[in-house]
Short mmCIF file of C-alpha atoms in Angstrom, two decimals:
data_model
loop_
_atom_site.label_atom_id
_atom_site.label_comp_id
_atom_site.label_asym_id
_atom_site.label_seq_id
_atom_site.Cartn_x
_atom_site.Cartn_y
_atom_site.Cartn_z
CA MET A 1 -104.76 45.82 171.01
CA ARG A 2 -105.01 47.89 174.16
CA ALA A 3 -101.92 49.77 175.30
CA ALA A 4 -100.63 52.60 177.47
CA TYR A 5 -99.00 55.01 175.03
CA ILE A 6 -98.09 58.61 174.30
CA GLN A 7 -98.44 60.84 171.25
CA GLU A 8 -95.98 63.44 172.53
CA LEU A 9 -93.39 63.90 175.26
CA GLY A 10 -94.57 65.41 178.52
CA SER A 11 -95.79 64.84 182.04
CA ALA A 12 -97.62 61.74 183.23
CA ASP A 13 -100.94 63.07 182.00
CA VAL A 14 -99.89 62.64 178.35
CA ILE A 15 -100.18 58.86 178.79
CA ARG A 16 -103.26 57.50 177.04
CA TYR A 17 -104.90 54.10 177.33
CA GLY A 18 -106.75 52.64 174.40
CA GLU A 19 -106.62 50.76 171.15
CA ILE A 20 -103.65 50.97 168.79
CA PRO A 21 -102.55 48.63 165.98
CA ALA A 22 -100.92 45.42 167.17
CA PRO A 23 -97.22 45.05 166.31
CA VAL A 24 -95.98 42.62 163.68
CA PRO A 25 -92.80 40.63 164.39
CA GLY A 26 -89.90 40.58 161.94
CA PRO A 27 -87.85 37.53 160.95
CA THR A 28 -85.71 37.57 164.11
CA ASP A 29 -88.42 38.78 166.49
CA VAL A 30 -90.82 37.15 168.90
CA LEU A 31 -94.38 38.34 169.46
CA VAL A 32 -95.20 38.13 173.16
CA ALA A 33 -98.65 38.08 174.73
CA VAL A 34 -97.94 40.37 177.65
CA ARG A 35 -99.15 39.39 181.10
CA ALA A 36 -97.58 42.27 183.03
CA THR A 37 -95.17 45.17 182.92
CA ALA A 38 -93.52 47.16 185.70
CA VAL A 39 -93.23 50.92 186.18
CA ASP A 40 -89.59 52.06 186.27
CA PRO A 41 -88.07 55.52 186.83
CA VAL A 42 -86.47 55.27 183.38
CA ASP A 43 -89.96 54.96 181.87
CA ALA A 44 -90.73 58.43 183.21
CA PHE A 45 -87.38 59.77 181.97
CA VAL A 46 -88.14 58.59 178.44
CA ARG A 47 -91.76 59.73 178.52
CA SER A 48 -90.81 63.22 179.69
CA GLY A 49 -87.83 63.64 177.37
CA LEU A 50 -85.28 63.79 180.20
CA PHE A 51 -83.58 60.77 178.63
CA PRO A 52 -83.53 61.51 174.89
CA THR A 53 -83.95 58.48 172.63
CA HIS A 54 -85.53 57.76 169.27
CA LEU A 55 -89.31 57.35 169.54
CA THR A 56 -92.01 56.61 167.00
CA PHE A 57 -95.49 57.83 167.92
CA PRO A 58 -97.77 56.44 169.10
CA PHE A 59 -95.11 55.23 171.52
CA VAL A 60 -95.95 52.45 173.97
CA VAL A 61 -94.36 53.17 177.36
CA GLY A 62 -92.62 50.66 179.57
CA ARG A 63 -89.37 48.76 179.73
CA ASP A 64 -90.11 45.31 181.24
CA LEU A 65 -92.52 42.50 180.55
CA VAL A 66 -93.43 38.94 181.39
CA GLY A 67 -95.68 36.93 179.15
CA THR A 68 -95.96 34.00 176.79
CA VAL A 69 -94.72 33.54 173.25
CA ALA A 70 -97.55 34.07 170.76
CA GLU A 71 -95.59 33.95 167.50
CA VAL A 72 -91.99 33.28 166.48
CA GLY A 73 -90.23 34.80 163.47
CA PRO A 74 -88.79 32.36 160.90
CA GLY A 75 -85.22 33.23 161.87
CA VAL A 76 -85.70 32.60 165.59
CA THR A 77 -84.45 29.53 167.43
CA GLY A 78 -84.81 28.68 171.09
CA PHE A 79 -88.39 29.90 171.58
CA ARG A 80 -91.72 28.18 170.92
CA VAL A 81 -95.31 29.32 171.13
CA GLY A 82 -96.48 29.05 174.74
CA ASP A 83 -93.05 29.57 176.36
CA ARG A 84 -93.05 31.82 179.43
CA VAL A 85 -90.62 34.66 178.83
CA TRP A 86 -89.38 38.01 180.08
CA CYS A 87 -87.61 41.10 178.75
CA ASN A 88 -86.23 44.22 180.40
CA SER A 89 -84.95 46.35 177.51
CA LEU A 90 -87.91 47.63 175.49
CA GLY A 91 -88.95 51.27 175.08
CA HIS A 92 -85.57 52.65 173.99
CA GLU A 93 -83.64 53.41 170.78
CA GLY A 94 -86.63 52.88 168.52
CA ARG A 95 -88.01 49.82 170.32
CA GLN A 96 -91.66 50.12 171.28
CA GLY A 97 -92.46 49.62 174.95
CA ALA A 98 -94.00 46.83 176.99
CA ALA A 99 -97.22 48.34 178.38
CA ALA A 100 -99.53 46.65 175.89
CA GLU A 101 -101.38 43.40 175.31
CA ARG A 102 -98.82 42.43 172.65
CA ALA A 103 -95.17 43.35 172.25
CA VAL A 104 -92.50 42.53 169.70
CA VAL A 105 -89.16 41.57 171.22
CA ALA A 106 -85.94 40.88 169.35
CA ALA A 107 -84.97 37.29 170.13
CA ASP A 108 -81.60 38.33 171.58
CA ARG A 109 -83.38 40.49 174.18
CA LEU A 110 -85.82 37.79 175.33
CA TYR A 111 -85.24 35.23 178.08
CA HIS A 112 -87.08 32.18 179.38
CA LEU A 113 -88.82 32.50 182.75
CA PRO A 114 -87.77 29.57 184.97
CA ASP A 115 -90.41 27.04 185.94
CA GLY A 116 -92.22 27.79 189.16
CA VAL A 117 -91.23 31.47 189.27
CA ASP A 118 -94.05 33.90 190.04
CA PRO A 119 -94.37 36.15 186.97
CA ASP A 120 -95.48 39.22 188.92
CA ASN A 121 -92.45 39.03 191.19
CA ALA A 122 -90.22 38.42 188.18
CA VAL A 123 -91.40 41.48 186.25
CA ALA A 124 -90.96 43.58 189.40
CA VAL A 125 -87.29 42.63 189.83
CA VAL A 126 -85.73 42.00 186.42
CA HIS A 127 -84.93 45.63 185.62
CA PRO A 128 -83.44 46.69 188.98
CA ALA A 129 -81.69 43.33 189.28
CA ALA A 130 -80.04 43.63 185.88
CA THR A 131 -78.98 47.18 186.76
CA ALA A 132 -77.47 45.89 189.99
CA TYR A 133 -75.65 43.04 188.26
CA LEU A 134 -74.04 45.31 185.68
CA ALA A 135 -73.13 47.92 188.31
CA LEU A 136 -71.44 45.34 190.50
CA PHE A 137 -69.74 42.99 188.10
CA VAL A 138 -69.30 44.81 184.77
CA HIS A 139 -68.72 48.43 185.77
CA GLY A 140 -67.76 47.91 189.42
CA ARG A 141 -65.49 44.88 188.85
CA LEU A 142 -66.47 43.41 192.21
CA ARG A 143 -64.31 40.63 193.64
CA ALA A 144 -65.00 38.33 196.58
CA GLY A 145 -63.70 39.64 199.88
CA GLU A 146 -64.04 43.32 198.97
CA THR A 147 -65.98 45.88 200.99
CA VAL A 148 -68.98 47.38 199.21
CA LEU A 149 -70.99 50.41 200.26
CA VAL A 150 -74.50 50.74 198.85
CA ALA A 151 -75.98 54.22 199.21
CA GLY A 152 -79.76 54.07 198.98
CA ALA A 153 -79.84 50.39 199.88
CA ALA A 154 -83.57 50.26 200.60
CA GLY A 155 -84.61 51.05 197.04
CA ASN A 156 -85.33 48.57 194.28
CA VAL A 157 -81.83 48.69 192.77
CA GLY A 158 -80.24 49.12 196.18
CA GLY A 159 -81.86 45.99 197.59
CA ALA A 160 -80.70 43.97 194.58
CA LEU A 161 -77.18 45.37 194.96
CA VAL A 162 -77.04 44.29 198.60
CA THR A 163 -78.35 40.81 197.81
CA MET A 164 -75.97 40.20 194.92
CA ALA A 165 -72.90 41.66 196.59
CA ALA A 166 -73.44 39.57 199.71
CA ARG A 167 -73.92 36.41 197.63
CA ALA A 168 -70.70 37.21 195.78
CA GLY A 169 -68.73 37.12 199.01
CA ALA A 170 -68.40 40.84 199.65
CA ARG A 171 -68.74 42.62 202.96
CA VAL A 172 -71.73 44.91 202.40
CA LEU A 173 -72.26 48.21 204.17
CA ALA A 174 -75.48 50.09 203.51
CA THR A 175 -76.98 53.52 204.02
CA ALA A 176 -80.74 53.92 204.32
CA GLY A 177 -83.39 55.44 206.53
CA ALA A 178 -83.73 54.02 210.03
CA ARG A 179 -87.11 52.46 209.15
CA ASP A 180 -85.42 50.44 206.39
CA ALA A 181 -82.48 49.10 208.39
CA ALA A 182 -84.03 45.72 209.10
CA TYR A 183 -84.88 45.19 205.42
CA CYS A 184 -81.30 45.99 204.40
CA ALA A 185 -79.94 43.59 206.98
CA ARG A 186 -82.23 40.81 205.76
CA SER A 187 -80.99 41.47 202.23
CA GLY A 188 -77.43 40.80 203.34
CA ALA A 189 -75.95 44.04 204.66
CA THR A 190 -73.42 43.52 207.45
CA GLU A 191 -73.96 47.02 208.83
CA VAL A 192 -76.61 49.61 208.04
CA PHE A 193 -76.07 53.33 208.65
CA ASP A 194 -78.75 56.02 208.87
CA TYR A 195 -78.18 58.38 205.94
CA ARG A 196 -79.36 61.26 208.16
CA ASP A 197 -76.41 60.77 210.55
CA PRO A 198 -74.58 64.15 210.63
CA ASP A 199 -71.27 62.27 210.85
CA LEU A 200 -72.13 59.57 208.35
CA ALA A 201 -68.74 59.71 206.67
CA GLY A 202 -66.97 59.33 210.00
CA THR A 203 -69.20 56.40 210.95
CA ILE A 204 -68.40 54.65 207.66
CA ARG A 205 -64.65 55.30 208.07
CA ALA A 206 -64.78 53.72 211.51
CA ALA A 207 -66.52 50.65 210.06
CA ALA A 208 -64.11 50.41 207.11
CA PRO A 209 -60.80 51.91 208.27
CA SER A 210 -58.96 50.51 205.24
CA GLY A 211 -61.47 52.10 202.91
CA VAL A 212 -64.34 50.97 200.71
CA ASP A 213 -63.47 49.05 197.55
CA LEU A 214 -66.71 49.75 195.72
CA TYR A 215 -69.13 52.60 196.41
CA LEU A 216 -72.48 52.40 194.61
CA ASP A 217 -74.66 55.51 194.71
CA THR A 218 -78.28 54.72 193.86
CA ALA A 219 -79.55 57.65 195.93
CA GLY A 220 -78.49 60.25 193.37
CA VAL A 221 -76.66 62.44 195.91
CA ASN A 222 -73.31 62.03 194.14
CA ASP A 223 -71.20 63.81 196.75
CA LEU A 224 -67.90 62.81 195.18
CA GLU A 225 -65.72 64.66 197.67
CA THR A 226 -67.13 62.43 200.39
CA SER A 227 -67.48 59.16 198.48
CA VAL A 228 -64.03 59.31 196.85
CA GLY A 229 -62.55 60.11 200.25
CA LEU A 230 -64.03 56.90 201.64
CA LEU A 231 -62.41 54.68 199.02
CA ALA A 232 -59.54 52.30 199.51
CA ARG A 233 -56.63 52.46 197.10
CA ARG A 234 -57.93 51.44 193.66
CA GLY A 235 -61.47 51.85 194.95
CA ARG A 236 -64.29 52.56 192.53
CA VAL A 237 -67.41 54.74 192.63
CA VAL A 238 -70.31 53.75 190.37
CA LEU A 239 -73.01 56.38 189.81
CA LEU A 240 -76.49 55.12 188.91
CA ALA A 241 -78.74 58.11 189.57
CA GLY A 242 -78.87 61.87 189.95
CA ALA A 243 -78.97 63.16 186.38
CA GLY A 244 -79.21 66.76 187.54
CA THR A 245 -76.31 66.74 190.02
CA ARG A 246 -73.09 68.67 189.36
CA PRO A 247 -70.62 67.41 191.98
CA VAL A 248 -67.08 68.63 192.56
CA LEU A 249 -64.50 66.16 191.24
CA PRO A 250 -61.65 65.61 193.74
CA ALA A 251 -59.03 64.93 191.07
CA GLY A 252 -56.05 64.65 193.40
CA ALA A 253 -57.69 62.09 195.65
CA LEU A 254 -58.57 60.09 192.55
CA TYR A 255 -55.31 59.93 190.64
CA MET A 256 -53.00 59.79 193.65
CA ASN A 257 -54.77 56.65 194.89
CA ASP A 258 -55.61 54.91 191.59
CA ARG A 259 -59.30 55.48 192.27
CA SER A 260 -62.01 55.84 189.65
CA VAL A 261 -65.53 57.14 189.12
CA VAL A 262 -67.80 55.66 186.46
CA GLY A 263 -71.42 56.24 185.58
CA PHE A 264 -73.69 53.94 183.65
CA VAL A 265 -77.29 53.38 182.59
CA ILE A 266 -78.63 49.97 181.68
CA SER A 267 -80.14 51.45 178.52
CA HIS A 268 -76.67 51.39 176.95
CA ALA A 269 -75.90 47.78 177.92
CA THR A 270 -75.07 45.44 175.06
CA THR A 271 -77.22 42.42 174.33
CA ASP A 272 -74.33 40.21 175.52
CA GLU A 273 -74.19 42.08 178.84
CA LEU A 274 -77.94 41.86 179.25
CA ALA A 275 -77.90 38.13 178.50
CA GLU A 276 -75.13 37.61 181.05
CA ALA A 277 -77.18 39.47 183.65
CA ALA A 278 -80.29 37.50 182.69
CA GLY A 279 -78.57 34.18 183.34
CA TYR A 280 -77.56 35.34 186.81
CA ILE A 281 -81.05 36.71 187.52
CA ASN A 282 -82.74 33.50 186.39
CA ASP A 283 -80.53 31.50 188.72
CA LEU A 284 -81.52 33.70 191.67
CA LEU A 285 -85.19 33.64 190.69
CA GLY A 286 -85.12 29.87 190.44
CA ARG A 287 -83.62 29.67 193.93
CA GLY A 288 -86.18 32.07 195.39
CA ALA A 289 -83.33 34.42 196.31
CA LEU A 290 -84.57 37.49 194.46
CA ARG A 291 -87.87 39.03 195.49
CA ALA A 292 -89.46 42.44 195.27
CA ARG A 293 -89.85 44.05 198.66
CA ARG A 294 -93.48 44.89 197.96
CA THR A 295 -95.59 44.85 194.81
CA GLU A 296 -98.84 46.57 193.96
CA ILE A 297 -100.91 45.01 191.17
CA LEU A 298 -102.90 47.45 189.03
CA PRO A 299 -104.60 47.29 185.63
CA LEU A 300 -102.72 48.45 182.55
CA SER A 301 -105.12 51.39 182.34
CA ALA A 302 -103.54 52.80 185.53
CA ALA A 303 -100.21 53.51 183.81
CA GLY A 304 -100.63 57.29 183.83
CA ALA A 305 -101.59 57.42 187.49
CA ALA A 306 -98.68 55.11 188.37
CA HIS A 307 -96.20 57.37 186.56
CA ALA A 308 -97.55 60.37 188.47
CA ARG A 309 -97.21 58.59 191.81
CA LEU A 310 -93.67 57.53 190.93
CA GLU A 311 -92.65 61.10 190.16
CA ARG A 312 -94.23 62.35 193.38
CA GLY A 313 -92.08 59.92 195.36
CA GLU A 314 -95.03 57.86 196.59
CA LEU A 315 -93.68 54.41 195.72
CA HIS A 316 -90.95 54.03 198.35
CA GLY A 317 -90.09 50.36 198.75
CA ARG A 318 -92.86 49.40 196.34
CA ARG A 319 -93.03 48.22 192.74
CA VAL A 320 -96.14 48.84 190.65
CA VAL A 321 -96.96 45.93 188.33
CA LEU A 322 -99.48 46.64 185.58
CA ARG A 323 -101.44 43.60 184.45
CA THR A 324 -103.18 43.23 181.11
CA ASP A 325 -105.73 40.79 182.57
CA VAL A 326 -106.84 42.99 185.49
CA SER A 327 -109.68 45.45 185.04
#
């Protein structure tokens, strides 16, 4: 089969495209004929070695896929040949990736794609949407009526956070560039603040004088002195980006106000947590309430170039979808 793969860790130019042996499913696995995969920041982290995990070379890159069931292991129930399916947790902890014509997926990491849902849109949103769901409801413990601040609200995860928080009955404040304010508002943000505002913290305090209940930092700035200071009593900060940051921890402001800071990556989510997120995502997809801001369809052979563009910061507000049937 054809695949985008690596033989060693490194920069985007180590990605090769060509023929490798097709995978063989085990008793509790499903073999999926892959239609498309998306290019995620975590794919670059794994490929470069920034996010250490067990790999077997040749290693197929990619986390997410949509496709159809080609073969079902004898111990699998709930899936049949021809079913449309999706997955967002390949390419980690020994699992081969998704950027190939065929992929083996453990049955407990595979989900049905709802009828009528566009597969290219689905593969573009399932990873950031699952990240957003877990950040809000598992790690952030969001409750209806709370005030949520999403830093970096115009990004892929940020947009999903705004959409989900608003649908959950939260008041959503967002920070983004001025050019992205309208998009954030359409996603459900009550107020959008320009992250370049020299008095951004003061502006947010004026909008939320009682404090923010949940602060989600997708921008990777991780200025904890500022974000913790904006929290209400028992407020929470969830960190989702910024692996290289080394912020100051304002311990007094935390423990004297029952506040907390937690970081998480979706790569460590349990299969139960992922399945819970998948059910929520499928409901939104079926309602047409979860859409990528912009997608760019490219052939699977463009994986290396797409990784390079991602790392150069050229994909703002855009998701690259790699198709196996596009030349």
